[in-house]
Short mmCIF file of C-alpha atoms in Angstrom, two decimals:
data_model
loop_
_atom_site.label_atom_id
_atom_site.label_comp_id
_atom_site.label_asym_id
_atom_site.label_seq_id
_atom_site.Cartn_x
_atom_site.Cartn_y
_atom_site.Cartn_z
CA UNK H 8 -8.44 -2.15 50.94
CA UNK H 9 -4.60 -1.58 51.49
CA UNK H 10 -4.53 -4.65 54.11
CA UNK H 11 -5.57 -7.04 51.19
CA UNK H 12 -1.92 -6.31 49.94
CA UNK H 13 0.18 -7.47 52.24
CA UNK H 14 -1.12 -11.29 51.30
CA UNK H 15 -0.07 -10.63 47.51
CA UNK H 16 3.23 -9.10 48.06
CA UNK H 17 5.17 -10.48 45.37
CA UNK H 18 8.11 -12.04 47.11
CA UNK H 19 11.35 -10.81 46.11
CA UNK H 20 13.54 -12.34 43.63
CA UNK H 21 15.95 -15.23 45.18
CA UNK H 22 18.56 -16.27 43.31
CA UNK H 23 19.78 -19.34 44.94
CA UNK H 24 16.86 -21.94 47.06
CA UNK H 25 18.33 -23.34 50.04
CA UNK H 26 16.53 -26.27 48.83
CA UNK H 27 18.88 -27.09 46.12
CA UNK H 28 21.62 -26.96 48.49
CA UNK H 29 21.07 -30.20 50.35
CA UNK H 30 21.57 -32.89 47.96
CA UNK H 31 25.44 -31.29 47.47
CA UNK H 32 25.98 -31.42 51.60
CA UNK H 33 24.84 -34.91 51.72
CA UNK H 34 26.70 -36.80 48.72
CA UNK H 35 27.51 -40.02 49.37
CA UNK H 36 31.36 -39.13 48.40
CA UNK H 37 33.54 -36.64 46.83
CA UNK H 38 34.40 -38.97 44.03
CA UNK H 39 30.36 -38.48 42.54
CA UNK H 40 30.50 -34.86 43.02
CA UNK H 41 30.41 -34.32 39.61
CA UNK H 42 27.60 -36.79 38.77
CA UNK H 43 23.92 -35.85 39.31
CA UNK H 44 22.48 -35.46 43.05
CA UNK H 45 20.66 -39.15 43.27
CA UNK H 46 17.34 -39.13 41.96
CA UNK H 47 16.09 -40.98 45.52
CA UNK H 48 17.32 -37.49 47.74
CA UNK H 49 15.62 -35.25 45.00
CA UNK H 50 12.14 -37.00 45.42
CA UNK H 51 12.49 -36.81 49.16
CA UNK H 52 13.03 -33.31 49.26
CA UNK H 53 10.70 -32.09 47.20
CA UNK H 54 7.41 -34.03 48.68
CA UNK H 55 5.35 -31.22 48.86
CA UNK H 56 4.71 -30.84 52.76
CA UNK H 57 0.86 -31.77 54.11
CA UNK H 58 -1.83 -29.29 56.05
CA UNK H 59 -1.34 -26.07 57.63
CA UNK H 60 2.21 -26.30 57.59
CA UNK H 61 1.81 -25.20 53.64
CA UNK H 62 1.18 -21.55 54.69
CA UNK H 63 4.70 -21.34 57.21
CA UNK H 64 7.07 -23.12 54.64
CA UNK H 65 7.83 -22.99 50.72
CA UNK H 66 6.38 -25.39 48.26
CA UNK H 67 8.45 -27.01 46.69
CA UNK H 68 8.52 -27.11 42.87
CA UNK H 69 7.64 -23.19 42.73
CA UNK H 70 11.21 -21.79 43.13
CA UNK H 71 10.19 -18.12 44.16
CA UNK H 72 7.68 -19.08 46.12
CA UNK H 73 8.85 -17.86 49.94
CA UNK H 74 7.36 -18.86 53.49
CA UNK H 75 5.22 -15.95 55.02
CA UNK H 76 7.44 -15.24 57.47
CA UNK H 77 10.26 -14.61 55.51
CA UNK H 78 8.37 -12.18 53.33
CA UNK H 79 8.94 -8.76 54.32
CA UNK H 80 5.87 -6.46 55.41
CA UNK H 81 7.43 -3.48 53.51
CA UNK H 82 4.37 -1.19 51.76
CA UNK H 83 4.65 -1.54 48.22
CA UNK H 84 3.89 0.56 45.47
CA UNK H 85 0.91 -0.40 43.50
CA UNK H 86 -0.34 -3.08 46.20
CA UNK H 87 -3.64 -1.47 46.67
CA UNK H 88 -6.93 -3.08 45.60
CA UNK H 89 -8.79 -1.65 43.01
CA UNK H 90 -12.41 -0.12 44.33
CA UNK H 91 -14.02 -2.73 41.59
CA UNK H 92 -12.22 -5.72 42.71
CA UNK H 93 -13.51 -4.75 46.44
CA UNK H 94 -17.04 -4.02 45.26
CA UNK H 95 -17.26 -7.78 43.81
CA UNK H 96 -15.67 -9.30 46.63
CA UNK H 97 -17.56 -7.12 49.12
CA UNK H 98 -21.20 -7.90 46.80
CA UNK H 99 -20.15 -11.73 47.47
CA UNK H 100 -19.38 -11.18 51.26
CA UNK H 101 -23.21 -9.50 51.47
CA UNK H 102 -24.45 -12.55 49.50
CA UNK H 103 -22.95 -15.45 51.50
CA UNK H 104 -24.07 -13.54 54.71
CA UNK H 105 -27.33 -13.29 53.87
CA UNK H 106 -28.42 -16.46 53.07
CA UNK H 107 -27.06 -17.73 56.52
CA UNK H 108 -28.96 -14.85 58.83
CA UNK H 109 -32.38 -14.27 59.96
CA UNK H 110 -32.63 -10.93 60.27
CA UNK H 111 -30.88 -7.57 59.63
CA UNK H 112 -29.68 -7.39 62.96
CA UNK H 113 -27.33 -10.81 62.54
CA UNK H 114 -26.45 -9.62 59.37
CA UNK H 115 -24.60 -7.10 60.58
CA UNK H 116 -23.22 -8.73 63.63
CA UNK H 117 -22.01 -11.38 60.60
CA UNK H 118 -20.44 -7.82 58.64
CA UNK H 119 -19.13 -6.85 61.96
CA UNK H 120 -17.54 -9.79 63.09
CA UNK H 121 -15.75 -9.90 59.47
CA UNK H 122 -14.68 -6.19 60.20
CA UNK H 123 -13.30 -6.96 63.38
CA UNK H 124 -11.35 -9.68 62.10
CA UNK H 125 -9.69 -7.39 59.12
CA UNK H 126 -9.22 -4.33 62.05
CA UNK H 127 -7.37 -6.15 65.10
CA UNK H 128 -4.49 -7.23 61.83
CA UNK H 129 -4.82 -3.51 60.27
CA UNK H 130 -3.67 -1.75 64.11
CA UNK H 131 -0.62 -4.19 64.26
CA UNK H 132 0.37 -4.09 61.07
CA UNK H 133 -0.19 -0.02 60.72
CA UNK H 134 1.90 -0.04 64.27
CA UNK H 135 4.52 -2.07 63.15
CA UNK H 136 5.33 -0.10 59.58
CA UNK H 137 5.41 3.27 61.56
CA UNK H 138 7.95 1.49 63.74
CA UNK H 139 9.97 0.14 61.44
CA UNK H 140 9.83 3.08 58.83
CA UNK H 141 10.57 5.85 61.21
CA UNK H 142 13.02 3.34 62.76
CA UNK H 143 12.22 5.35 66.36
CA UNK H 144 14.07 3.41 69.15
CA UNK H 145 10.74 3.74 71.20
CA UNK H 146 7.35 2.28 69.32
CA UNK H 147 4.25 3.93 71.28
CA UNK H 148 0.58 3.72 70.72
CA UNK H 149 -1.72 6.11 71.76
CA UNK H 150 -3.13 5.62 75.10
CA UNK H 151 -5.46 8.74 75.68
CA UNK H 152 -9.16 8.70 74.12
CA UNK H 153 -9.03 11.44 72.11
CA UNK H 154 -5.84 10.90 70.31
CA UNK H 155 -6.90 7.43 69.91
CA UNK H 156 -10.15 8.45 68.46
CA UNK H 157 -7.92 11.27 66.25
CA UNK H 158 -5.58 7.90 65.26
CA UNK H 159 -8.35 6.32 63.67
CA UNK H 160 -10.16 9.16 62.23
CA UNK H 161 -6.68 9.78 59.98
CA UNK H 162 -4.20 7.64 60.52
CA UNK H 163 -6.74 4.55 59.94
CA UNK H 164 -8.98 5.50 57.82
CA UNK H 165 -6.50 7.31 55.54
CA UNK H 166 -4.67 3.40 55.47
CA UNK H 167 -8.15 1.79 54.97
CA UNK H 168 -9.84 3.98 52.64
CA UNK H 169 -7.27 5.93 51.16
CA UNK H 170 -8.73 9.49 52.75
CA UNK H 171 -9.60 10.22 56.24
CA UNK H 172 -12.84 10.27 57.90
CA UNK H 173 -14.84 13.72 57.81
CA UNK H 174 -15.86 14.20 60.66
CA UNK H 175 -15.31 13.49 64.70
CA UNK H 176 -17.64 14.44 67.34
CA UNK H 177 -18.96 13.94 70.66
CA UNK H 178 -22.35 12.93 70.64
CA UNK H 179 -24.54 15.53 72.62
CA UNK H 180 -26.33 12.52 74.16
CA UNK H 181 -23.60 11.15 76.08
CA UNK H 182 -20.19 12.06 77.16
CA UNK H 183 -19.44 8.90 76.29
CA UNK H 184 -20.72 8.66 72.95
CA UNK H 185 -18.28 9.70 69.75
CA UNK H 186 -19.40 9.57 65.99
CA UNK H 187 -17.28 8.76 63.21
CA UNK H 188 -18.77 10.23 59.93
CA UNK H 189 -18.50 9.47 56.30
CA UNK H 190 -20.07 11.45 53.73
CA UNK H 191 -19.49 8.89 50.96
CA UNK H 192 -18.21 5.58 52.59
CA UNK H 193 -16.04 4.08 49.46
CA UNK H 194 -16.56 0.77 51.04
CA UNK H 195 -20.21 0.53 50.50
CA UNK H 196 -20.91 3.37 47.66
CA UNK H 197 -22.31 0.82 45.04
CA UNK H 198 -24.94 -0.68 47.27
CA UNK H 199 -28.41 0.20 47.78
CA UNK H 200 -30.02 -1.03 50.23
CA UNK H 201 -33.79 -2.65 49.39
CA UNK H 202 -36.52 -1.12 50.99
CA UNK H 203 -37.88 -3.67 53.29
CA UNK H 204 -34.33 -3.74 55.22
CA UNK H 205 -34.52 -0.51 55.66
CA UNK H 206 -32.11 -0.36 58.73
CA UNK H 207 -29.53 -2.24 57.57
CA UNK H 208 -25.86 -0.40 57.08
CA UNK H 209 -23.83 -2.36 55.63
CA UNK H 210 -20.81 -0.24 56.84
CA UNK H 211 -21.67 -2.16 59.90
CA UNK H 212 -18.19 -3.89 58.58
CA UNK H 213 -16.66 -0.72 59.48
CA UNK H 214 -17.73 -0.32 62.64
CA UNK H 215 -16.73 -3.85 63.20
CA UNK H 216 -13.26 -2.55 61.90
CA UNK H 217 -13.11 0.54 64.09
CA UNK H 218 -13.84 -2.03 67.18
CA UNK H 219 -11.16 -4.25 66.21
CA UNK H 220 -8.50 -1.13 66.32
CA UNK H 221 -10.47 0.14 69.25
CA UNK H 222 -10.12 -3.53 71.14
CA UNK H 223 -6.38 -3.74 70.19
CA UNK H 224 -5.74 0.28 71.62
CA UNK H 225 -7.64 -1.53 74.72
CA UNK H 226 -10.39 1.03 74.35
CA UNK H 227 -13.45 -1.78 74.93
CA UNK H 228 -16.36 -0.04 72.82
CA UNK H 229 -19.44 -0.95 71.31
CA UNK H 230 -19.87 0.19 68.20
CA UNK H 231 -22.81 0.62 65.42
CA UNK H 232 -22.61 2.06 61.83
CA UNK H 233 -25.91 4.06 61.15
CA UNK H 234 -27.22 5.44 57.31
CA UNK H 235 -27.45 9.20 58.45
CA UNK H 236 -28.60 10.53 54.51
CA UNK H 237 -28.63 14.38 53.90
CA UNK H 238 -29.30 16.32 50.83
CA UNK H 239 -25.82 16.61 49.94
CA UNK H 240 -25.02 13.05 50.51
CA UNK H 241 -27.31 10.60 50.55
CA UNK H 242 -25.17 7.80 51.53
CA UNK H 243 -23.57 9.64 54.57
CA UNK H 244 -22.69 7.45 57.51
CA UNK H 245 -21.98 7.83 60.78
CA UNK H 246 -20.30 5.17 62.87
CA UNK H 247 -20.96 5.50 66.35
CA UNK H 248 -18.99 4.76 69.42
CA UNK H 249 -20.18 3.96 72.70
CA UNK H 250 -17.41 3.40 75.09
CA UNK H 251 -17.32 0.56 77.97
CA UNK H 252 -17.18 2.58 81.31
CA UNK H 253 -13.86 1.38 81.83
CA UNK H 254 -12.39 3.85 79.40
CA UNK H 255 -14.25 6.78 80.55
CA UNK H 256 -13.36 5.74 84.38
CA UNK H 257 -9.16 5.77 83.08
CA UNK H 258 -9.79 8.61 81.50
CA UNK H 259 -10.90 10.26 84.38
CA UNK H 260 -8.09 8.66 86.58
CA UNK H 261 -5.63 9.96 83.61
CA UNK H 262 -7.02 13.46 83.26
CA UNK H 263 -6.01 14.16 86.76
CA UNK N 22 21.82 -16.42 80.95
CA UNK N 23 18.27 -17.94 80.57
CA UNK N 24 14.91 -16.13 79.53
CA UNK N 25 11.66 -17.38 79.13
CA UNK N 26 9.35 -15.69 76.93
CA UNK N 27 5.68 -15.92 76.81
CA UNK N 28 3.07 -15.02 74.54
CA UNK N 29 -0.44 -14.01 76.20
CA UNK N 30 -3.65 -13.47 74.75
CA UNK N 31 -5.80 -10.36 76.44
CA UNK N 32 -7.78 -13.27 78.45
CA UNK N 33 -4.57 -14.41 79.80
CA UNK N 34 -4.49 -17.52 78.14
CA UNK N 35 -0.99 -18.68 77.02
CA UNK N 36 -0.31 -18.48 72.80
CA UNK N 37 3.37 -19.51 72.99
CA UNK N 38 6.60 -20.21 75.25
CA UNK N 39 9.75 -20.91 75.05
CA UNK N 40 12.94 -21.23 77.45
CA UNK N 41 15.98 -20.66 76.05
CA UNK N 42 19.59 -19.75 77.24
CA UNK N 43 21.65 -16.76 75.60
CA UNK N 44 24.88 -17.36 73.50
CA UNK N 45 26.37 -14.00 74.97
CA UNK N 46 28.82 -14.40 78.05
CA UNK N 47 27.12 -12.56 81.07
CA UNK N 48 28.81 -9.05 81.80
CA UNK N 49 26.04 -7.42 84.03
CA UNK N 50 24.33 -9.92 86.02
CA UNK N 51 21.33 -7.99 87.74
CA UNK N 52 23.47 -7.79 91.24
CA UNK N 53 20.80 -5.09 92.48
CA UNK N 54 18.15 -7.69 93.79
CA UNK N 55 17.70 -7.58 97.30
CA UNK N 56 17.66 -11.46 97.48
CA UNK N 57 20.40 -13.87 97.46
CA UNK N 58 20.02 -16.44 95.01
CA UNK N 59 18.91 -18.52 97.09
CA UNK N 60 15.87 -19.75 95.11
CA UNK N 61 16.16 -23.57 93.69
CA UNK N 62 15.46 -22.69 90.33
CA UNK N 63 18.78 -21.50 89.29
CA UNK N 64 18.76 -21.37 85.67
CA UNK N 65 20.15 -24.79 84.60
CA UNK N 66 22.65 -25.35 81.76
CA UNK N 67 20.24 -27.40 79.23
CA UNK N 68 18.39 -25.90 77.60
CA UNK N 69 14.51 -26.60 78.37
CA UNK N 70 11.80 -26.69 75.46
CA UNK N 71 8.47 -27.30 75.93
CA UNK N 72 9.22 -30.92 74.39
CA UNK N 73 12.31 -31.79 76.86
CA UNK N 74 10.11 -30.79 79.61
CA UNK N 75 7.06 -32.75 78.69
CA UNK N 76 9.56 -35.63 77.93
CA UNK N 77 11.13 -35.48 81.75
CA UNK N 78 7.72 -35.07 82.81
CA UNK N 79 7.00 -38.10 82.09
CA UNK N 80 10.11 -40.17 82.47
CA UNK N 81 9.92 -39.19 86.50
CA UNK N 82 6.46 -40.57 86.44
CA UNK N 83 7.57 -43.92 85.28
CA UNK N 84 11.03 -43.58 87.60
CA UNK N 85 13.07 -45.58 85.60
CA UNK N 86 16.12 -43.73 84.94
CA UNK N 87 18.74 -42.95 87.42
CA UNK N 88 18.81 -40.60 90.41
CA UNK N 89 21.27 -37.69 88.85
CA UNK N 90 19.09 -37.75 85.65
CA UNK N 91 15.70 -37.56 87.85
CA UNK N 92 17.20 -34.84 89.66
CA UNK N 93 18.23 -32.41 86.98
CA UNK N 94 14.76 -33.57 85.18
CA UNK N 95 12.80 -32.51 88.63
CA UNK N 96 14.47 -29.46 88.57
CA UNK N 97 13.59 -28.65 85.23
CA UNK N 98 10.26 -28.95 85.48
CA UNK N 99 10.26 -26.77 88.76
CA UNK N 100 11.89 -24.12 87.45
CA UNK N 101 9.55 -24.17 84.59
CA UNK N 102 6.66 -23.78 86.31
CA UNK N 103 7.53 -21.33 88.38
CA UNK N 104 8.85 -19.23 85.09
CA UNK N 105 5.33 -19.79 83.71
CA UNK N 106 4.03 -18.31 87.74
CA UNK N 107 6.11 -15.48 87.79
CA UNK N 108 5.26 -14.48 84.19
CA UNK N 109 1.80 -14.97 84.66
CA UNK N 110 1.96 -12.73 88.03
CA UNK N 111 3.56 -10.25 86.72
CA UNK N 112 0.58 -9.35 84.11
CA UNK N 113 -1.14 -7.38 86.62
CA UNK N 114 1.77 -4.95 87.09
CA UNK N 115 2.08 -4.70 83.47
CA UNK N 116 -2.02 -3.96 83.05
CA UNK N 117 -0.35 -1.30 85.68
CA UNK N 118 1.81 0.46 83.76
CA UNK N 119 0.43 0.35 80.51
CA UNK N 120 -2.43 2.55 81.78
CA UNK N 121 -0.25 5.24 82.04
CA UNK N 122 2.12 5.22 79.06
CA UNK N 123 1.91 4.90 75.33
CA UNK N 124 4.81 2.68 74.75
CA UNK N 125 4.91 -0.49 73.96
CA UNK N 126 7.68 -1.59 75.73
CA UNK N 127 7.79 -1.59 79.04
CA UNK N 128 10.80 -2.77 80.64
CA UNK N 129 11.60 -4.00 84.11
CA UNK N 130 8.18 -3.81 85.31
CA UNK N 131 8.30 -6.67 87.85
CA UNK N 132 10.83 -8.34 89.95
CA UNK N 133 10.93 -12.36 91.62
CA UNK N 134 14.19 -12.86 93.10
CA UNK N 135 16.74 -13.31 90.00
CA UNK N 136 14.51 -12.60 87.67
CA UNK N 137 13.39 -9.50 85.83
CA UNK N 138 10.31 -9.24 83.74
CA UNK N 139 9.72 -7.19 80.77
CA UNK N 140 6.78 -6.67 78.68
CA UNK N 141 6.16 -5.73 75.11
CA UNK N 142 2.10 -4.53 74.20
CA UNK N 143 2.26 -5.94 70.78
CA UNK N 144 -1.51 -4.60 70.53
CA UNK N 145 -4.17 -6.93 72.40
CA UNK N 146 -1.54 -9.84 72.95
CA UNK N 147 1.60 -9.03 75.66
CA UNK N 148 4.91 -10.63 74.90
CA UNK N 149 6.33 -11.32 78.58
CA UNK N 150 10.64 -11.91 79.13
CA UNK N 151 12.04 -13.05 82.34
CA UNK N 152 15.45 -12.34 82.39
CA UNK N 153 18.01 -12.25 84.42
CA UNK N 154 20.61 -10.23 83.03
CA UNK N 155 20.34 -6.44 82.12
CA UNK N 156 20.38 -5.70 78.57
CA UNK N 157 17.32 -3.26 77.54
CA UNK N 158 18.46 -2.21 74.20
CA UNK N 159 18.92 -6.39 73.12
CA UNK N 160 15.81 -7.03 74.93
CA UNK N 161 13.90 -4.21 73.17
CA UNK N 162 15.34 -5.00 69.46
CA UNK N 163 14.10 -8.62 70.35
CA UNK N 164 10.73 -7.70 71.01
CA UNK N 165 10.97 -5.50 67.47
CA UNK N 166 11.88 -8.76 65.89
CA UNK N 167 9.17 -10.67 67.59
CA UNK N 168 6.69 -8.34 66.91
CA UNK N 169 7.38 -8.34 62.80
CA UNK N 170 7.03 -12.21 63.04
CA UNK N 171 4.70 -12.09 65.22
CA UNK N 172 2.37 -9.82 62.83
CA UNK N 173 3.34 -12.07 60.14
CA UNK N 174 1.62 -14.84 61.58
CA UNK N 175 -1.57 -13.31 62.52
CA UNK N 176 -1.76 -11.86 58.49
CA UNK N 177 -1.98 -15.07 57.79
CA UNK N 178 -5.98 -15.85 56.99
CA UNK N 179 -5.44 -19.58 58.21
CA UNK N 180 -4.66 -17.93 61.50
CA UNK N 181 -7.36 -17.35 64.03
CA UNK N 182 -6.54 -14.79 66.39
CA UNK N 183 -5.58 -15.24 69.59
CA UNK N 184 -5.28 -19.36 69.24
CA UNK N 185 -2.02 -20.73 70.03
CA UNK N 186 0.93 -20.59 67.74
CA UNK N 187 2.36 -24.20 67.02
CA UNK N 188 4.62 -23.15 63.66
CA UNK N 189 7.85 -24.71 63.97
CA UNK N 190 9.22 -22.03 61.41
CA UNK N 191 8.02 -19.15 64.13
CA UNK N 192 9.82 -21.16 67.17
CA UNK N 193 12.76 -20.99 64.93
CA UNK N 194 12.51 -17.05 63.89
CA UNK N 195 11.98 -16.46 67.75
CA UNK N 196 15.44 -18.41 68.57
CA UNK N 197 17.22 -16.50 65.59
CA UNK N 198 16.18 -12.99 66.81
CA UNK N 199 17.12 -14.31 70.22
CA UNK N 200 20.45 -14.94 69.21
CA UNK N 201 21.18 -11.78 67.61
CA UNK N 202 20.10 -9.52 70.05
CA UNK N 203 20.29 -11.33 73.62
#
């Protein structure tokens, strides 16, 4: 997955550490300027800094090495994950989750829950770099249903997956009701799934994605990924919205 | 010039806030509002963190320093808390307007005497501004800043969602961007 890359952007080449500065601000006096810093102020500044606050600032002792937020959120070329490096990690993800559920059903509420996570950061993050790389004076979302739904069948999936989804649709059961489909989900196309769990999709990390972008667009929405398998495809999926009455209610307050 | 800026979840729970005064020398002071400025929580010179405040808190509890330094204290705090009220009021005319619109930032959307409020959707969480000076195109290059930092922070794995932000280096970033563009 694209998203994945923003955590390994390599950071960009400093040439001078504002950590090596200090010891020359606070010399004792201007005659030992051209001695050595003192080896006491050295020590002290390079104690390598305890706990969370790791992640915010730089360690010391690997000069390149920047704090997150000084990092810039740029999309770089090459940063995307190889489909074999996400099949392992994914295999693992499976794995671990299993052996801490019960049934099929919390296993995907476990998948979901991890797709929901990686979906609220993707919609920020996908909203931000359109900002910033159109440079429009006026960021915007989308705010109507079906251009939301359109923003994630493209725009979304196209970041996630590298294509866009194949379908949109309106379920004929429900005017609230909208299915996503897949004909050959690249997140899940080296799993089969055993036969005793028969109902288990493990795209169900998708749909917990799609909620997460869905939640953020403040579109509330239940939503469940379901092995639909034709002739053609036999690993089709469909990922199925079912929207909170809230949205359909502001939709009909909009349409007017 | 003062703003206070808050950061709140979509359950309305506070993530961050900060006071902080602006560096720029006032040329339009928001003369439209309908109320003199009457109110007692004129924006103060010093400039109020969540520490100072905590900090004069607590020294008026014990009352041991002097009566001009309990004063300005008292006032502090009172003016802070009725920046975090007005904020906090003021979400459900932003739940308003974003109904209606697709941007993100939605300026001037409510009014308490001297102060003006705007809002920024960065996703789920809204960035709230009281200000009380006019300046949309600082106040909307701020919220651009705030919303790459802001981004940054939630990237990070270690972060949970929607959990308070306590990073000094992020308090910092905010008070750069504020420099630059209010």
């Amino acid at each position: 997955m694209a998203q994945s890359a923003t955590y390994y952007n390599p950071p960009p080449p400093q040439s001078s550490s504002s950590r090596f500065s200090l010891p020359s601000t606070t010399s004792p006096s201007p005659s030992s300027t051209s001695s050595p810093p003192p080896r006491r102020e050295v020590s002290r500044t390079s104690l390598p800094p305890s706990g969370l606050q790791n992640v915010f600032t730089p360690i010391p002792g690997q000069g390149r090495n920047v704090g997150i937020l000084d990092r810039p959120l740029n999309k770089t070329r090459g940063g995307e994950v190889s489909n074999s490096a996400w099949a392992f990690l994914f295999a693992e993800i499976i794995s671990y989750s299993q052996s801490r559920v019960d049934s099929v059903t919390d296993l995907e509420r476990r998948l979901a829950s991890l797709g929901y996570e990686a979906g609220q950061r993707i919609l920020s993050l996908l909203l931000l770099r359109n900002t910033l790389t159109t440079s429009s004076k006026d960021p915007k979302r989308e705010h109507r249903l079906i251009p939301i739904l359109q923003f994630i069948h493209t725009q979304v999936y196209k970041y996630v997956f590298g294509k866009p989804a194949d379908g949109l649709e309106r379920s004929v059961e429900g005017e609230d009701e909208y299915m996503l489909t897949c004909n050959s989900p690249p997140l899940t196309q080296h799993i089969s799934i055993p036969r005793d769990m028969g109902q288990l999709s493990c795209e169900a990390f998708t749909a917990g994605l799609v909620e997460g972008v869905l939640d953020g667009l403040d579109v509330p929405a239940r939503v469940t990924a379901h092995t639909v398998p034709t002739d053609q495809y036999p690993q089709r999926s469909v990922i199925l919205i079912k929207l909170d009455q809230k949205v359909m209610d502001r939709e009909e307050i909009l349409a007017k | 010039m003062s703003f206070y800026l808050a950061i709140v979840s979509p359950l309305d729970s506070p993530l961050f806030q900060l006071s902080f005064q602006s560096s720029k020398p006032s040329s339009t002071p928001t003369t439209s509002s309908p109320f003199p400025s009457w109110s007692s929580f004129s924006p103060s010179d010093e400039p109020v963190s969540a520490r100072s405040t905590t900090q004069n808190s607590t020294s008026n509890g014990n009352g041991t320093i002097g009566s001009g330094g309990t004063g300005a204290g008292g006032q502090v705090v009172a003016e802070r808390h009725m920046q975090q009220m007005i904020a906090h009021a003021s979400l459900d005319s932003v739940e308003e307007v974003m109904e209606g619109t697709g941007n993100l930032y939605l300026k001037n959307v409510d009014r308490h005497n001297e102060w003006t409020v705007s809002a920024f959707l960065a996703t789920s969480v809204k960035f709230i501004l009281l200000h009380d000076i006019k300046n949309d195109d600082g106040i909307r290059a701020f919220f651009i800043e705030l919303w790459e930092v802001y981004v940054k922070v939630t990237l990070n794995p270690f972060h949970t969602v929607n959990t308070p932000i306590r990073s000094p280096i992020f308090e910092a970033k905010v008070r750069a961007a504020a420099k630059r563009n209010l």
